[in-house]
XYZ file of C-alpha atoms in Angstrom:
433
model
C 36.305 5.033 -13.178
C 39.995 3.975 -13.186
C 40.426 1.648 -10.070
C 37.494 3.281 -8.397
C 39.944 6.112 -7.409
C 38.748 9.612 -8.579
C 42.344 11.055 -8.325
C 43.785 8.388 -10.527
C 40.850 8.772 -12.881
C 41.421 12.503 -13.275
C 45.123 11.839 -13.704
C 44.321 9.468 -16.531
C 42.128 12.087 -18.148
C 44.189 15.111 -17.887
C 47.913 14.378 -17.237
C 48.741 14.571 -20.912
C 48.866 17.511 -23.263
C 50.426 18.886 -26.484
C 53.607 19.783 -24.548
C 54.042 16.632 -22.443
C 52.659 13.234 -23.466
C 53.446 11.428 -20.144
C 54.435 8.148 -21.637
C 57.118 5.405 -21.525
C 58.540 2.706 -23.756
C 59.612 -0.691 -22.415
C 62.178 -2.214 -24.780
C 63.055 -5.881 -24.602
C 66.104 -6.637 -26.773
C 66.262 -10.348 -27.713
C 69.227 -12.390 -28.729
C 67.436 -13.289 -31.952
C 65.174 -11.532 -34.476
C 61.564 -11.239 -33.293
C 59.146 -13.765 -34.564
C 55.952 -11.870 -35.416
C 53.607 -14.761 -35.248
C 55.021 -15.948 -31.936
C 54.742 -12.349 -30.664
C 51.141 -12.201 -31.719
C 50.147 -15.351 -29.957
C 52.174 -14.356 -26.860
C 50.426 -10.910 -26.843
C 47.014 -12.461 -26.959
C 47.792 -14.699 -24.005
C 49.331 -11.861 -21.927
C 46.509 -9.499 -22.407
C 44.036 -12.233 -21.526
C 45.977 -12.594 -18.223
C 46.071 -8.762 -17.655
C 42.683 -7.611 -18.932
C 42.901 -4.206 -17.066
C 45.435 -3.076 -19.696
C 42.704 -3.497 -22.436
C 40.741 -0.296 -21.893
C 39.329 2.670 -23.763
C 37.886 5.907 -22.858
C 34.163 6.555 -23.436
C 31.882 9.606 -22.932
C 29.594 9.177 -20.104
C 27.075 12.042 -19.747
C 28.987 15.164 -19.105
C 31.949 13.139 -18.078
C 34.037 10.083 -19.085
C 34.534 6.504 -18.110
C 37.110 3.787 -18.682
C 35.794 0.552 -20.013
C 37.101 -2.756 -21.423
C 38.320 -2.424 -24.958
C 37.454 -5.654 -27.071
C 39.397 -4.515 -30.024
C 42.729 -6.277 -30.495
C 45.815 -4.516 -29.199
C 47.856 -3.110 -32.131
C 51.251 -4.751 -32.937
C 53.268 -2.503 -35.202
C 56.189 -3.907 -37.286
C 58.116 -0.678 -36.790
C 60.137 1.282 -34.222
C 57.681 4.169 -34.876
C 55.041 4.232 -31.973
C 51.413 5.012 -32.547
C 49.291 7.618 -30.944
C 47.814 5.892 -27.979
C 44.066 6.493 -27.200
C 43.232 6.970 -30.935
C 42.021 4.800 -33.731
C 45.655 4.352 -34.772
C 46.040 2.214 -31.579
C 42.582 0.778 -31.704
C 41.908 3.319 -28.815
C 44.126 1.271 -26.460
C 46.530 2.980 -24.037
C 49.114 0.272 -24.408
C 50.588 -1.004 -27.806
C 53.228 -3.299 -28.964
C 55.809 -2.949 -31.802
C 58.926 -4.770 -32.910
C 61.936 -4.275 -35.258
C 64.800 -6.569 -35.677
C 65.555 -8.000 -32.234
C 63.539 -5.488 -30.234
C 60.039 -5.598 -28.795
C 58.432 -2.394 -27.696
C 55.698 -1.960 -25.182
C 54.421 1.560 -25.351
C 52.479 2.765 -22.387
C 50.441 5.804 -21.195
C 52.074 6.458 -17.792
C 48.764 7.399 -16.240
C 47.536 3.874 -16.793
C 50.516 2.171 -15.060
C 54.259 2.412 -14.242
C 57.264 0.149 -14.833
C 56.405 -1.839 -11.721
C 53.018 -2.379 -13.222
C 54.058 -3.373 -16.755
C 56.962 -5.568 -15.678
C 54.718 -8.622 -14.708
C 52.975 -8.168 -18.116
C 56.198 -8.174 -19.867
C 57.409 -11.257 -18.150
C 54.139 -13.027 -19.123
C 54.480 -11.923 -22.667
C 58.120 -13.339 -22.849
C 56.952 -16.531 -21.164
C 54.453 -17.261 -23.839
C 56.825 -15.999 -26.577
C 59.469 -18.484 -25.386
C 56.771 -21.274 -25.422
C 55.702 -20.387 -28.921
C 59.337 -20.194 -30.367
C 60.673 -23.256 -28.628
C 57.813 -25.453 -27.690
C 59.021 -25.442 -24.033
C 57.710 -23.664 -20.949
C 60.408 -21.752 -19.193
C 60.508 -22.037 -15.325
C 57.658 -20.110 -13.929
C 59.263 -18.571 -10.823
C 57.178 -15.431 -10.168
C 55.597 -15.218 -13.660
C 51.858 -15.048 -13.802
C 50.254 -17.245 -16.551
C 46.807 -17.981 -17.625
C 46.515 -20.591 -14.862
C 46.976 -17.857 -12.207
C 43.630 -16.123 -11.431
C 43.471 -12.411 -11.337
C 43.883 -11.272 -7.647
C 41.606 -8.681 -6.158
C 44.720 -6.597 -5.203
C 45.910 -6.217 -8.751
C 42.944 -4.090 -9.874
C 41.921 -2.558 -6.554
C 42.288 1.045 -5.463
C 45.838 1.103 -3.913
C 44.769 3.729 -1.330
C 41.649 1.854 -0.190
C 43.169 0.510 3.057
C 44.545 3.860 4.193
C 42.207 5.235 6.865
C 44.364 7.508 8.822
C 46.610 10.361 7.417
C 49.199 12.116 9.551
C 48.454 15.666 10.461
C 51.947 16.735 9.558
C 55.092 15.239 7.959
C 58.290 14.847 9.870
C 60.200 16.191 6.853
C 60.271 19.897 6.191
C 59.099 20.383 2.480
C 60.443 23.445 0.813
C 60.403 24.982 -2.529
C 63.357 24.114 -4.825
C 64.523 26.041 -7.937
C 66.895 23.708 -9.505
C 69.583 24.229 -12.113
C 68.171 23.340 -15.491
C 70.439 21.401 -17.788
C 69.043 22.829 -21.076
C 69.876 26.417 -20.117
C 73.495 25.966 -21.169
C 72.581 24.408 -24.521
C 74.161 26.575 -27.209
C 73.256 24.075 -30.035
C 70.475 24.925 -32.488
C 67.056 23.646 -31.514
C 65.768 20.850 -29.201
C 66.663 17.274 -30.217
C 65.194 14.204 -28.674
C 68.035 11.926 -28.087
C 68.735 8.858 -26.030
C 71.993 7.106 -25.034
C 72.069 3.297 -24.229
C 74.664 2.169 -21.608
C 75.338 -1.048 -20.090
C 77.534 -1.613 -17.037
C 78.226 -5.120 -15.713
C 76.001 -5.679 -12.815
C 78.663 -7.280 -10.504
C 81.232 -4.412 -11.156
C 78.542 -1.743 -10.549
C 77.210 -3.250 -7.231
C 80.776 -3.651 -6.025
C 81.441 0.032 -6.782
C 78.206 1.021 -5.051
C 79.090 -0.867 -1.896
C 82.539 0.598 -1.922
C 81.180 4.158 -2.066
C 78.508 3.591 0.612
C 75.617 4.265 -1.722
C 72.454 2.680 -3.202
C 71.812 2.382 -6.985
C 69.653 5.552 -6.952
C 72.047 7.700 -4.923
C 75.256 6.462 -6.732
C 73.768 7.245 -10.239
C 72.489 10.730 -8.830
C 75.857 11.496 -7.445
C 77.795 10.421 -10.446
C 75.638 12.466 -12.850
C 75.662 15.443 -10.449
C 79.557 15.393 -10.518
C 79.382 15.232 -14.251
C 77.011 18.323 -14.478
C 79.416 20.032 -11.971
C 82.374 19.453 -14.306
C 80.432 21.259 -17.147
C 79.039 24.245 -15.139
C 81.686 24.985 -12.675
C 84.537 27.337 -13.605
C 88.022 28.002 -12.328
C 87.068 31.533 -11.263
C 84.078 30.248 -9.306
C 84.348 26.423 -8.737
C 81.089 26.295 -6.718
C 78.954 28.004 -9.468
C 75.727 26.172 -9.998
C 73.844 28.662 -12.093
C 73.229 31.655 -9.778
C 73.190 29.495 -6.662
C 70.599 27.008 -7.754
C 71.460 23.525 -6.718
C 71.807 20.493 -8.970
C 68.862 18.266 -7.929
C 68.125 14.648 -8.676
C 64.453 13.634 -8.726
C 64.362 10.027 -7.640
C 61.300 8.040 -8.619
C 59.950 6.035 -5.639
C 57.061 3.486 -5.587
C 54.553 4.576 -3.052
C 52.750 1.299 -3.576
C 55.581 -0.577 -1.875
C 55.531 1.894 0.972
C 51.770 1.755 1.592
C 51.489 -2.011 1.118
C 49.877 -1.997 -2.326
C 52.650 -3.729 -4.401
C 50.128 -5.923 -6.309
C 48.330 -2.868 -7.756
C 48.859 -1.995 -11.487
C 48.230 1.636 -10.760
C 50.714 4.271 -11.383
C 51.761 5.475 -7.938
C 55.221 6.854 -8.561
C 56.242 9.991 -6.587
C 59.427 11.874 -6.571
C 62.071 12.413 -3.869
C 64.337 15.383 -4.526
C 68.074 15.058 -3.563
C 69.839 18.413 -3.511
C 73.534 18.663 -4.289
C 75.331 22.001 -3.913
C 78.729 23.370 -3.410
C 81.642 22.480 -5.592
C 80.448 19.160 -6.876
C 83.706 18.229 -8.637
C 85.562 18.536 -5.379
C 83.080 16.490 -3.259
C 83.883 12.703 -2.926
C 81.381 10.066 -4.027
C 81.235 8.872 -0.403
C 80.137 12.295 0.815
C 77.543 12.737 -1.988
C 76.247 9.259 -1.392
C 75.833 9.942 2.341
C 74.057 13.214 1.645
C 71.710 11.526 -0.855
C 70.867 8.478 1.281
C 70.044 10.809 4.228
C 67.662 12.932 2.113
C 66.075 9.920 0.442
C 65.524 8.261 3.686
C 63.805 11.247 5.174
C 61.411 11.755 2.300
C 60.456 8.052 1.963
C 59.302 7.479 5.444
C 55.781 6.112 5.425
C 54.485 9.043 7.403
C 55.790 11.540 4.806
C 54.408 9.464 1.901
C 51.027 9.168 3.512
C 50.997 13.035 4.102
C 51.766 13.639 0.455
C 48.752 11.608 -0.564
C 46.533 13.443 1.800
C 46.189 16.387 -0.452
C 44.694 14.417 -3.405
C 41.003 14.823 -2.242
C 41.456 18.564 -2.178
C 42.819 18.549 -5.714
C 39.917 16.401 -6.938
C 37.485 18.870 -5.296
C 39.241 21.762 -7.130
C 39.111 19.896 -10.515
C 35.493 19.259 -9.983
C 34.797 22.961 -9.647
C 36.459 23.759 -13.014
C 34.137 24.287 -15.977
C 35.776 22.123 -18.805
C 38.554 19.676 -19.884
C 40.826 22.466 -21.065
C 40.848 24.069 -17.713
C 41.673 20.815 -15.923
C 44.382 19.998 -18.415
C 45.850 23.345 -17.735
C 45.891 22.712 -14.073
C 47.684 19.344 -14.592
C 50.105 20.921 -17.047
C 51.119 23.670 -14.436
C 51.415 21.009 -11.811
C 53.894 19.097 -14.022
C 55.870 22.197 -14.846
C 56.134 23.039 -11.166
C 57.186 19.500 -10.259
C 59.745 19.335 -13.085
C 61.301 22.770 -12.125
C 62.234 21.194 -8.801
C 64.692 18.864 -10.475
C 67.723 19.027 -12.708
C 67.420 15.386 -13.950
C 65.428 12.342 -12.951
C 66.465 8.824 -12.045
C 64.297 5.752 -12.014
C 65.286 2.353 -10.842
C 62.666 -0.379 -10.172
C 64.841 -2.611 -8.180
C 66.154 -6.126 -8.935
C 63.593 -8.190 -10.821
C 63.770 -11.919 -11.440
C 64.117 -12.609 -15.138
C 66.300 -15.736 -14.670
C 64.058 -18.093 -16.375
C 63.832 -15.874 -19.514
C 67.415 -14.701 -19.800
C 67.984 -17.458 -22.403
C 66.144 -15.133 -24.835
C 66.950 -11.662 -23.414
C 69.876 -9.557 -24.364
C 68.810 -6.445 -22.431
C 65.937 -4.277 -21.222
C 65.720 -0.587 -21.456
C 63.027 1.834 -20.172
C 62.510 5.210 -22.046
C 60.558 8.112 -20.623
C 59.930 11.580 -21.625
C 62.318 14.408 -20.693
C 61.335 18.081 -20.832
C 63.589 20.739 -22.462
C 65.697 21.254 -19.474
C 66.364 17.971 -17.872
C 67.381 14.385 -18.523
C 65.605 11.076 -17.776
C 67.917 8.294 -16.512
C 66.077 4.855 -16.283
C 67.924 1.794 -14.951
C 66.929 -1.850 -15.389
C 69.060 -4.762 -14.157
C 68.895 -7.964 -16.351
C 71.174 -10.592 -17.941
C 74.165 -9.594 -15.815
C 74.022 -5.943 -16.681
C 72.535 -2.551 -15.533
C 70.903 -1.318 -18.759
C 70.649 2.473 -18.518
C 68.700 4.596 -20.992
C 69.558 8.389 -20.696
C 67.028 10.559 -22.604
C 67.339 14.319 -23.208
C 65.440 16.964 -25.191
C 68.312 19.263 -25.881
C 71.148 19.112 -28.419
C 74.423 19.405 -26.391
C 76.165 16.291 -25.380
C 78.575 17.944 -22.780
C 76.944 16.394 -19.746
C 76.873 12.907 -21.267
C 80.567 13.285 -22.475
C 81.403 14.321 -18.827
C 79.431 11.466 -17.284
C 81.176 8.823 -19.531
C 84.539 10.307 -18.659
C 83.699 10.119 -14.975
C 82.730 6.507 -15.358
C 86.032 5.745 -16.886
C 87.882 7.753 -14.241
C 86.072 5.746 -11.496
C 87.123 2.432 -13.062
C 83.615 1.410 -14.087
C 83.542 -0.826 -17.340
C 80.682 0.212 -19.721
C 79.512 0.128 -23.307
C 77.474 2.980 -24.804
C 75.236 3.215 -27.961
C 74.090 6.638 -29.215
C 73.057 9.296 -29.372
C 70.025 7.982 -31.222
C 66.665 9.488 -31.888
C 64.322 9.284 -28.947
C 61.163 7.546 -30.097
C 58.201 7.663 -27.724
C 54.523 7.414 -28.312
C 52.174 10.292 -27.919
C 48.684 9.939 -26.427
C 45.161 11.602 -26.626
C 42.515 11.214 -23.956
C 39.424 13.611 -23.856
C 40.337 15.365 -27.167
C 39.256 12.322 -29.249
C 35.586 13.245 -28.491
C 35.890 16.681 -30.178
């Protein structure tokens, strides 16, 4: 069982389906072309240090178990990702690829999250640098083969929670958010991604001047950009039949519950609602509103309360007759969750890559958007905020509006795209049919 946690185990088995793969891609852009031999040797060292990423699914009686996978992790000389969990990926749920100057780490999100894969990525680059230069970079917080595996890394992140609050001190309510894709008049759905870079110093100065945080500032900026597309002169406060523009903010519950060392995926969403005439509201006002909502929802009491329902879900899943029924439950949960947000923002927080920036140009994280939203992932490295903005619809009006707003706010940036959004797919229990 994954981390000896029944909820995380079920999430691993059933939170992927034909409509939503639940994956992400961690892209490291180097300053020079990738050396395949060095990458292979670095990969061997990194996976030896993080053995819990080398797993496969096996049939165990009437159920399933997660066991060590002694097959090598696939390294594909292509941008095209494999199907994780299948023979194509040697039955692994992590794979590597490369093309030109880019290294790709493709991950099933129910195995881990960006905070879990970042230490692995640092170790990978540490040994890659050693292989390509013959020199060890400064270690800083990078884990190497000389650092033993700590019990906290592979422990159940909820094991030390013994008391759950009876009630939250935040009033949860149902939200039906405006869906970005509803106004798409282009033909068909297109998986696209834009890559932006904003100088870190300039962006942080802007954030401070507007009284925000990284998350609330991006959420406010993009909400204003959406407002400029959907609001009209006759009804400037129009937000699609009164539905608010809502930013889903990824938050790490591991940090809040004191399980930062765990590799488990423990991401939850806070929902920041913006309504009224967004184009006429100031950034200071929107940031203040966003920070208030975010602080309320991320209080430890409220996070613990949200985790309290997991045993009930496990009991319900145990009562269902088969895998298809459980996958359907998870899929409906995902749809309900995504219906609460117009777009999603994820920022891991400042990470220390200083000893490796000699090799790194940029880092981008891509994740899967549904047909009515956009995924905005930020990563700060090499003096820039690297922002990947992924969408599953054809129109570029929101992006055009967002870029115009950045210019109007005096923020310098570069942009690439739109490009095809390439993400892996994944299979779990289906491989036994």
